[in-house]
Short mmCIF file of C-alpha atoms in Angstrom, two decimals:
data_model
loop_
_atom_site.label_atom_id
_atom_site.label_comp_id
_atom_site.label_asym_id
_atom_site.label_seq_id
_atom_site.Cartn_x
_atom_site.Cartn_y
_atom_site.Cartn_z
CA UNK A 1 42.77 234.83 300.56
CA UNK A 2 40.86 237.42 302.54
CA UNK A 3 37.26 237.83 301.49
CA UNK A 4 35.67 241.26 301.21
CA UNK A 5 33.08 242.17 303.78
CA UNK A 6 31.36 244.69 301.48
CA UNK A 7 27.74 243.94 300.59
CA UNK A 8 27.15 242.38 297.18
CA UNK A 9 25.70 244.48 294.35
CA UNK A 10 22.66 243.61 292.26
CA UNK A 11 23.35 243.73 288.53
CA UNK A 12 22.36 242.20 285.19
CA UNK A 13 24.62 239.69 283.43
CA UNK A 14 24.83 238.96 279.70
CA UNK A 15 26.92 235.94 278.77
CA UNK A 16 27.78 237.23 275.28
CA UNK A 17 26.16 234.22 273.60
CA UNK A 18 22.52 235.20 273.83
CA UNK A 19 20.41 238.28 274.49
CA UNK A 20 19.09 236.83 277.71
CA UNK A 21 19.48 239.09 280.76
CA UNK A 22 20.31 237.28 283.98
CA UNK A 23 19.88 238.93 287.39
CA UNK A 24 23.03 238.35 289.46
CA UNK A 25 24.82 239.51 292.57
CA UNK A 26 28.37 240.84 292.32
CA UNK A 27 31.08 240.75 294.92
CA UNK A 28 34.82 241.06 294.85
CA UNK A 29 36.72 238.28 296.54
CA UNK A 30 40.40 239.13 296.71
CA UNK A 31 41.59 239.27 293.09
CA UNK A 32 38.39 237.96 291.48
CA UNK A 33 35.01 239.32 290.60
CA UNK A 34 32.37 236.74 291.54
CA UNK A 35 29.10 236.67 289.57
CA UNK A 36 26.36 234.62 291.18
CA UNK A 37 22.78 234.06 290.04
CA UNK A 38 20.13 231.40 289.65
CA UNK A 39 22.04 229.67 286.84
CA UNK A 40 25.26 231.67 286.88
CA UNK A 41 28.40 231.14 288.89
CA UNK A 42 31.53 232.75 287.53
CA UNK A 43 34.80 233.90 289.06
CA UNK A 44 36.56 236.37 286.75
CA UNK A 45 40.06 237.69 287.54
CA UNK A 46 39.88 241.46 288.07
CA UNK A 47 42.65 241.82 285.51
CA UNK A 48 40.20 240.52 282.89
CA UNK A 49 37.47 243.02 283.73
CA UNK A 50 37.24 246.24 281.75
CA UNK A 51 35.54 249.13 283.47
CA UNK A 52 34.48 251.61 280.74
CA UNK A 53 34.65 255.31 281.45
CA UNK A 54 31.59 256.24 283.41
CA UNK A 55 29.26 259.04 282.43
CA UNK A 56 27.46 261.39 284.76
CA UNK A 57 24.15 259.70 283.97
CA UNK A 58 23.06 256.36 282.55
CA UNK A 59 23.90 252.70 283.03
CA UNK A 60 27.12 251.48 284.56
CA UNK A 61 28.92 248.79 282.58
CA UNK A 62 31.71 246.24 282.87
CA UNK A 63 33.06 244.06 280.06
CA UNK A 64 34.47 240.59 280.63
CA UNK A 65 37.34 239.20 278.59
CA UNK A 66 36.18 236.44 276.27
CA UNK A 67 32.64 237.79 276.09
CA UNK A 68 29.94 238.79 278.48
CA UNK A 69 29.11 242.02 280.21
CA UNK A 70 27.52 243.42 283.33
CA UNK A 71 25.04 246.27 283.63
CA UNK A 72 23.68 248.16 286.59
CA UNK A 73 20.90 250.74 286.39
CA UNK A 74 21.66 252.09 289.89
CA UNK A 75 24.65 254.27 289.05
CA UNK A 76 25.02 255.58 292.60
CA UNK A 77 25.06 252.06 294.10
CA UNK A 78 27.56 250.87 291.46
CA UNK A 79 29.92 253.78 292.11
CA UNK A 80 29.72 253.29 295.88
CA UNK A 81 30.32 249.52 295.53
CA UNK A 82 33.38 250.04 293.36
CA UNK A 83 34.74 252.69 295.71
CA UNK A 84 34.31 250.35 298.68
CA UNK A 85 36.67 247.93 296.95
CA UNK A 86 39.22 250.61 296.12
CA UNK A 87 38.38 250.59 292.41
CA UNK A 88 38.77 254.25 291.51
CA UNK A 89 38.41 256.03 288.22
CA UNK A 90 41.58 256.96 286.42
CA UNK A 91 42.88 260.51 286.76
CA UNK A 92 41.68 261.33 283.25
CA UNK A 93 38.14 260.21 284.03
CA UNK A 94 38.10 262.16 287.28
CA UNK A 95 39.29 265.24 285.42
CA UNK A 96 36.57 264.80 282.77
CA UNK A 97 33.95 264.58 285.52
CA UNK A 98 35.14 267.85 287.08
CA UNK A 99 33.93 271.15 285.65
CA UNK A 100 36.98 273.08 286.92
CA UNK A 101 39.27 270.59 285.18
CA UNK A 102 37.21 270.70 281.98
CA UNK A 103 37.23 274.51 281.96
CA UNK A 104 40.95 274.58 282.67
CA UNK A 105 41.68 272.05 279.92
CA UNK A 106 39.60 274.03 277.43
CA UNK A 107 41.44 277.23 278.35
CA UNK A 108 44.77 275.44 277.95
CA UNK A 109 43.72 274.13 274.54
CA UNK A 110 42.72 277.61 273.37
CA UNK A 111 46.05 279.01 274.55
CA UNK A 112 47.90 276.20 272.78
CA UNK A 113 46.07 276.86 269.51
CA UNK A 114 46.75 280.59 269.76
CA UNK A 115 50.42 279.95 270.51
CA UNK A 116 50.65 277.59 267.54
CA UNK A 117 49.07 280.14 265.24
CA UNK A 118 51.08 283.08 266.59
CA UNK A 119 54.53 281.50 266.89
CA UNK A 120 54.57 277.86 265.85
CA UNK A 121 53.08 278.23 262.37
CA UNK A 122 55.35 281.12 261.28
CA UNK A 123 58.45 279.21 262.39
CA UNK A 124 57.25 276.04 260.67
CA UNK A 125 56.32 277.88 257.48
CA UNK A 126 59.74 279.52 257.25
CA UNK A 127 61.45 276.15 257.57
CA UNK A 128 59.20 274.55 254.94
CA UNK A 129 59.62 277.44 252.51
CA UNK A 130 63.40 277.40 252.91
CA UNK A 131 63.40 273.75 251.83
CA UNK A 132 61.02 274.33 248.89
CA UNK A 133 62.49 274.97 245.41
CA UNK A 134 61.68 278.28 243.76
CA UNK A 135 60.00 276.42 240.89
CA UNK A 136 57.06 275.74 243.24
CA UNK A 137 56.57 279.49 243.74
CA UNK A 138 56.60 280.00 239.97
CA UNK A 139 54.00 277.31 239.34
CA UNK A 140 51.76 278.67 242.09
CA UNK A 141 52.10 282.20 240.78
CA UNK A 142 51.16 281.20 237.25
CA UNK A 143 48.11 279.25 238.41
CA UNK A 144 47.04 282.10 240.68
CA UNK A 145 47.33 284.72 237.95
CA UNK A 146 45.22 282.59 235.61
CA UNK A 147 42.53 282.20 238.26
CA UNK A 148 42.53 285.92 239.09
CA UNK A 149 42.43 286.92 235.42
CA UNK A 150 39.43 284.65 234.91
CA UNK A 151 37.47 286.04 237.85
CA UNK A 152 38.60 289.55 238.72
CA UNK A 153 40.70 291.12 236.00
CA UNK A 154 40.52 292.47 232.47
CA UNK A 155 43.32 293.50 230.09
CA UNK A 156 44.95 296.79 231.02
CA UNK A 157 43.85 299.91 229.19
CA UNK A 158 47.05 301.79 229.99
CA UNK A 159 49.01 302.66 226.87
CA UNK A 160 51.98 300.38 226.23
CA UNK A 161 54.32 303.36 226.47
CA UNK A 162 52.95 304.25 229.91
CA UNK A 163 53.43 300.70 231.15
CA UNK A 164 56.99 300.68 229.82
CA UNK A 165 57.75 304.00 231.56
CA UNK A 166 56.62 302.69 234.94
CA UNK A 167 58.54 299.42 234.51
CA UNK A 168 61.66 301.33 233.59
CA UNK A 169 61.37 303.54 236.67
CA UNK A 170 61.18 300.54 238.97
CA UNK A 171 64.00 298.79 237.12
CA UNK A 172 66.25 301.81 237.77
CA UNK A 173 65.32 301.76 241.46
CA UNK A 174 66.12 298.09 242.06
CA UNK A 175 69.33 298.42 240.02
CA UNK A 176 70.76 300.37 242.96
CA UNK A 177 70.49 297.27 245.18
CA UNK A 178 73.07 294.47 245.30
CA UNK A 179 72.06 291.92 242.67
CA UNK A 180 71.78 289.11 245.25
CA UNK A 181 69.01 291.03 247.04
CA UNK A 182 66.81 291.36 243.97
CA UNK A 183 64.59 288.33 243.27
CA UNK A 184 63.26 287.51 239.84
CA UNK A 185 60.27 289.74 239.15
CA UNK A 186 57.92 290.87 236.43
CA UNK A 187 55.32 293.63 236.44
CA UNK A 188 51.95 293.27 234.74
CA UNK A 189 49.07 295.72 234.59
CA UNK A 190 45.38 294.88 234.72
CA UNK A 191 42.08 296.69 234.69
CA UNK A 192 40.23 295.32 237.68
CA UNK A 193 36.99 294.97 239.57
CA UNK A 194 38.77 295.52 242.87
CA UNK A 195 39.65 299.19 242.65
CA UNK A 196 43.12 300.71 243.21
CA UNK A 197 45.40 297.86 244.18
CA UNK A 198 48.72 296.09 243.79
CA UNK A 199 49.80 292.64 244.90
CA UNK A 200 52.65 290.18 244.55
CA UNK A 201 52.20 286.53 243.62
CA UNK A 202 54.52 283.63 244.40
CA UNK A 203 57.30 283.44 241.86
CA UNK A 204 57.76 287.18 241.44
CA UNK A 205 54.80 288.40 239.37
CA UNK A 206 53.58 291.77 240.64
CA UNK A 207 50.17 292.95 239.50
CA UNK A 208 49.19 296.62 239.49
CA UNK A 209 45.73 297.80 238.57
CA UNK A 210 45.03 300.67 236.20
CA UNK A 211 42.94 302.18 238.97
CA UNK A 212 45.95 302.50 241.27
CA UNK A 213 47.99 304.15 238.54
CA UNK A 214 45.16 306.61 238.00
CA UNK A 215 44.77 307.20 241.75
CA UNK A 216 48.37 308.46 242.07
CA UNK A 217 48.22 310.34 238.74
CA UNK A 218 50.74 307.92 237.21
CA UNK A 219 53.47 309.31 239.48
CA UNK A 220 56.36 306.96 238.75
CA UNK A 221 58.01 307.60 242.12
CA UNK A 222 54.89 306.63 244.08
CA UNK A 223 54.42 303.63 241.80
CA UNK A 224 58.04 302.67 242.49
CA UNK A 225 57.37 302.86 246.24
CA UNK A 226 54.36 300.59 245.90
CA UNK A 227 56.32 298.08 243.86
CA UNK A 228 59.20 298.20 246.33
CA UNK A 229 56.73 297.06 249.00
CA UNK A 230 55.48 294.23 246.77
CA UNK A 231 59.04 293.20 245.95
CA UNK A 232 59.52 292.74 249.69
CA UNK A 233 56.75 290.14 249.64
CA UNK A 234 58.53 288.38 246.79
CA UNK A 235 61.90 288.49 248.59
CA UNK A 236 60.44 286.90 251.72
CA UNK A 237 58.29 284.42 249.73
CA UNK A 238 55.30 285.53 251.74
CA UNK A 239 52.81 283.96 249.34
CA UNK A 240 54.21 280.46 249.83
CA UNK A 241 54.66 281.02 253.56
CA UNK A 242 51.02 282.03 253.88
CA UNK A 243 49.95 278.99 251.88
CA UNK A 244 51.97 276.65 254.12
CA UNK A 245 50.33 278.12 257.22
CA UNK A 246 46.86 277.78 255.75
CA UNK A 247 47.62 274.24 254.60
CA UNK A 248 48.67 273.24 258.12
CA UNK A 249 45.54 274.79 259.61
CA UNK A 250 43.47 273.17 256.87
CA UNK A 251 45.00 269.78 257.56
CA UNK A 252 44.23 270.13 261.26
CA UNK A 253 40.66 271.24 260.64
CA UNK A 254 40.30 268.55 257.98
CA UNK A 255 41.33 265.91 260.47
CA UNK A 256 38.72 267.23 262.88
CA UNK A 257 35.94 268.25 260.50
CA UNK A 258 36.83 266.40 257.29
CA UNK A 259 37.04 267.57 253.66
CA UNK A 260 40.52 269.06 253.31
CA UNK A 261 40.35 268.60 249.53
CA UNK A 262 38.02 271.56 248.98
CA UNK A 263 40.61 273.94 250.44
CA UNK A 264 43.35 272.55 248.19
CA UNK A 265 41.17 273.00 245.14
CA UNK A 266 40.73 276.71 245.91
CA UNK A 267 44.43 277.48 246.50
CA UNK A 268 44.95 279.73 243.44
CA UNK A 269 41.97 281.94 244.19
CA UNK A 270 42.86 281.97 247.88
CA UNK A 271 46.38 283.21 247.16
CA UNK A 272 44.97 286.00 245.06
CA UNK A 273 42.32 287.17 247.48
CA UNK A 274 44.01 286.79 250.88
CA UNK A 275 45.89 289.59 252.53
CA UNK A 276 49.18 289.13 254.31
CA UNK A 277 49.69 289.11 258.05
CA UNK A 278 50.83 292.18 259.91
CA UNK A 279 54.27 290.66 260.33
CA UNK A 280 54.55 290.12 256.57
CA UNK A 281 53.42 293.69 255.90
CA UNK A 282 56.05 295.02 258.30
CA UNK A 283 58.74 292.98 256.55
CA UNK A 284 57.60 294.25 253.15
CA UNK A 285 57.51 297.84 254.43
CA UNK A 286 61.10 297.50 255.67
CA UNK A 287 62.13 296.14 252.27
CA UNK A 288 60.42 299.07 250.57
CA UNK A 289 62.42 301.54 252.65
CA UNK A 290 65.63 299.76 251.66
CA UNK A 291 64.80 299.99 247.95
CA UNK A 292 63.75 303.65 248.16
CA UNK A 293 66.85 304.69 250.06
CA UNK A 294 69.11 302.85 247.61
CA UNK A 295 67.39 304.70 244.76
CA UNK A 296 67.68 308.08 246.57
CA UNK A 297 63.89 308.28 246.92
CA UNK A 298 62.05 309.32 250.07
CA UNK A 299 60.09 306.73 252.06
CA UNK A 300 57.52 309.49 252.47
CA UNK A 301 56.25 308.47 249.03
CA UNK A 302 54.40 305.64 250.77
CA UNK A 303 52.67 308.16 253.03
CA UNK A 304 51.48 309.91 249.87
CA UNK A 305 49.99 306.63 248.69
CA UNK A 306 48.24 306.03 252.01
CA UNK A 307 46.76 309.52 251.94
CA UNK A 308 45.39 309.00 248.45
CA UNK A 309 43.94 305.59 249.35
CA UNK A 310 42.28 307.05 252.43
CA UNK A 311 40.78 309.91 250.42
CA UNK A 312 39.45 307.45 247.85
CA UNK A 313 37.86 305.32 250.55
CA UNK A 314 36.20 308.29 252.18
CA UNK A 315 34.83 309.36 248.82
CA UNK A 316 33.44 305.89 248.17
CA UNK A 317 31.82 305.78 251.62
CA UNK A 318 29.78 308.87 250.67
CA UNK A 319 28.42 307.18 247.56
CA UNK A 320 24.96 305.55 247.57
CA UNK A 321 24.93 301.96 248.75
CA UNK A 322 23.88 300.75 245.28
CA UNK A 323 26.95 302.34 243.70
CA UNK A 324 29.27 300.85 246.32
CA UNK A 325 27.77 297.41 245.72
CA UNK A 326 28.54 297.64 242.00
CA UNK A 327 32.13 298.79 242.54
CA UNK A 328 33.30 297.16 245.75
CA UNK A 329 36.93 296.57 246.71
CA UNK A 330 38.00 293.07 247.50
CA UNK A 331 40.67 292.20 250.05
CA UNK A 332 43.71 291.64 247.87
CA UNK A 333 47.12 292.51 249.27
CA UNK A 334 47.47 296.27 249.54
CA UNK A 335 43.83 297.27 249.90
CA UNK A 336 43.28 294.56 252.50
CA UNK A 337 45.55 296.47 254.89
CA UNK A 338 44.13 299.96 255.37
CA UNK A 339 46.85 302.49 256.16
CA UNK A 340 46.98 302.77 259.90
CA UNK A 341 48.83 305.26 262.07
CA UNK A 342 51.64 302.83 262.88
CA UNK A 343 52.55 302.23 259.23
CA UNK A 344 52.34 305.87 258.32
CA UNK A 345 54.51 306.70 261.30
CA UNK A 346 57.02 304.05 260.23
CA UNK A 347 57.49 305.60 256.79
CA UNK A 348 57.56 309.14 258.14
CA UNK A 349 60.26 308.14 260.64
CA UNK A 350 62.23 306.43 257.87
CA UNK A 351 61.98 309.56 255.75
CA UNK A 352 63.32 311.70 258.61
CA UNK A 353 66.36 309.50 259.14
CA UNK A 354 69.57 310.62 257.44
#
């Protein structure tokens, strides 16, 4: 056995049986760590020595199998002594001690999270939803409607005959589609605290506010266009897909931050108040065009709706702040996606196609 010529290192030894600190000298002799002091003489195989991950500052430590530990306050001397014996930090530790590696790892993590949210979650949610029975959508929709009615809605003040007229108009429109393309649906009207709005819940319930009917002067063709968009959300099961994505993100954040249960408890209200993603809105817009064309109605009806919504918003912006605070619009479905140029252009282009 060839002995090391490196100078020994001063350290403090704890035998694991008492709190007494013993000054010792350390040296590595072949495959053993030798610990020598006034009343200490140990030879520990290097394979039984654990070298904890070092920090930039503070004590250096080593743990001995079966009990006992070593400490050294001179971090620089400890690191140099270990290096002289070829005892190097692992790659992970070296990376953690390097700012370029830390910055690069953080950037990679951010990119991974963004990729998961942008592509991974939608793919996963589609697969989960495809394997989920429709009865789950129905139960979620019923619970959501109850929560929304309790917090945001009041019974509709539209005459029963008016409600029946609008339902009949939409029924005629969807009758022009193949039956297999039409999911189960029902239309309910509510007077709301959220202004002109319409939204679809899991299971097929579509809610339209009295204020939206009034905004478009009860035009049944514009109402049909709005409902065609909401039916697209029902067809694609966007409500459940959105919930799956949020549940996955909630589970991840719960694992990191704790308390996932609070998110689950607020699911019904969340489904009612959250808007859909841009991808979901595009899918629903495409479905609306399909319904309107099948019913021999122009997709330009949606542009009419956007114009009226924009005019209403501009009017509200000119009101005193106190009035806006008393009659604010919450972000449910349609109103949470202000009409932008791309969507208007989409419907105008669809209307121009023969």
